[in-house]
Amino acid sequence: MSDPKTRYHAHGVTAPGGEARITTLAATIPFDGSPTMGEEVPGPAHLLASALAACVLKNVERFSHMMPFKYSAAAVDVVLERQESPPRIVRATYTLEVDTDEPRARCQLLHRNITKFGTISNTLARACELSGTTRVRRSGGSVEELDPPASGEG
């Protein structure tokens, strides 16, 4: 018998005018449920970009324990591109910045693992073009940009 699938649950509510919220676990997240894009709270596409950002950062922490991999900070910037007709996300890109003095090859392995084993990144990669780069900031102040993982590696 195969392993049971992990399940995630969220509950959403809205009211006329588009004031909406999602509840998941113990968190309540307001979102823009109006027909246009608001400027104060995220809409569904912003939440999707946020999910990818959270996936990347969660996996930095996850692999810091598994590899192990030492880092002092990590940040990610995610951009989603939407086409109008039919409306859908066609491209997702991200730039991961990691503060570490780990060797270049280990930094590349970290990025390869993130792209290969991230639930949200794997899901998006099947639905749209997904690409990411990693910048490594060294304690001495230098910055290295790593090559993206090779095609088929994540």
C-alpha angles and dihedrals in degrees: 000000000000123000115271114257119252111245130207124197133199130171121207133192133182139181132205109290094040102271100150142161141191124214120202126163105329095329129098115199120192115216139180108259094170122118091251132050112273127210104220111046128032123264124215094277090051089052090051090052088047091051090054091048091050091047093053094046094044088054093050087059093041094052092042085070099037101047090022104241124175119216135156099206141356133194133178133200116202128193124187122194119209129200118212105221113067091009111236142126108266101175138024121188131177140182116209117200117196127184104215145125093214114131117272093250091055091049089052090049090052091054092045090052092049092053094043100046106029113115096208094039091051091048094049092045088062093049103041144357108294125189135162141182131202127218117195118206113201125210088246090061100256120131125210125193111211126214113254115257111278118263110277092027096093 
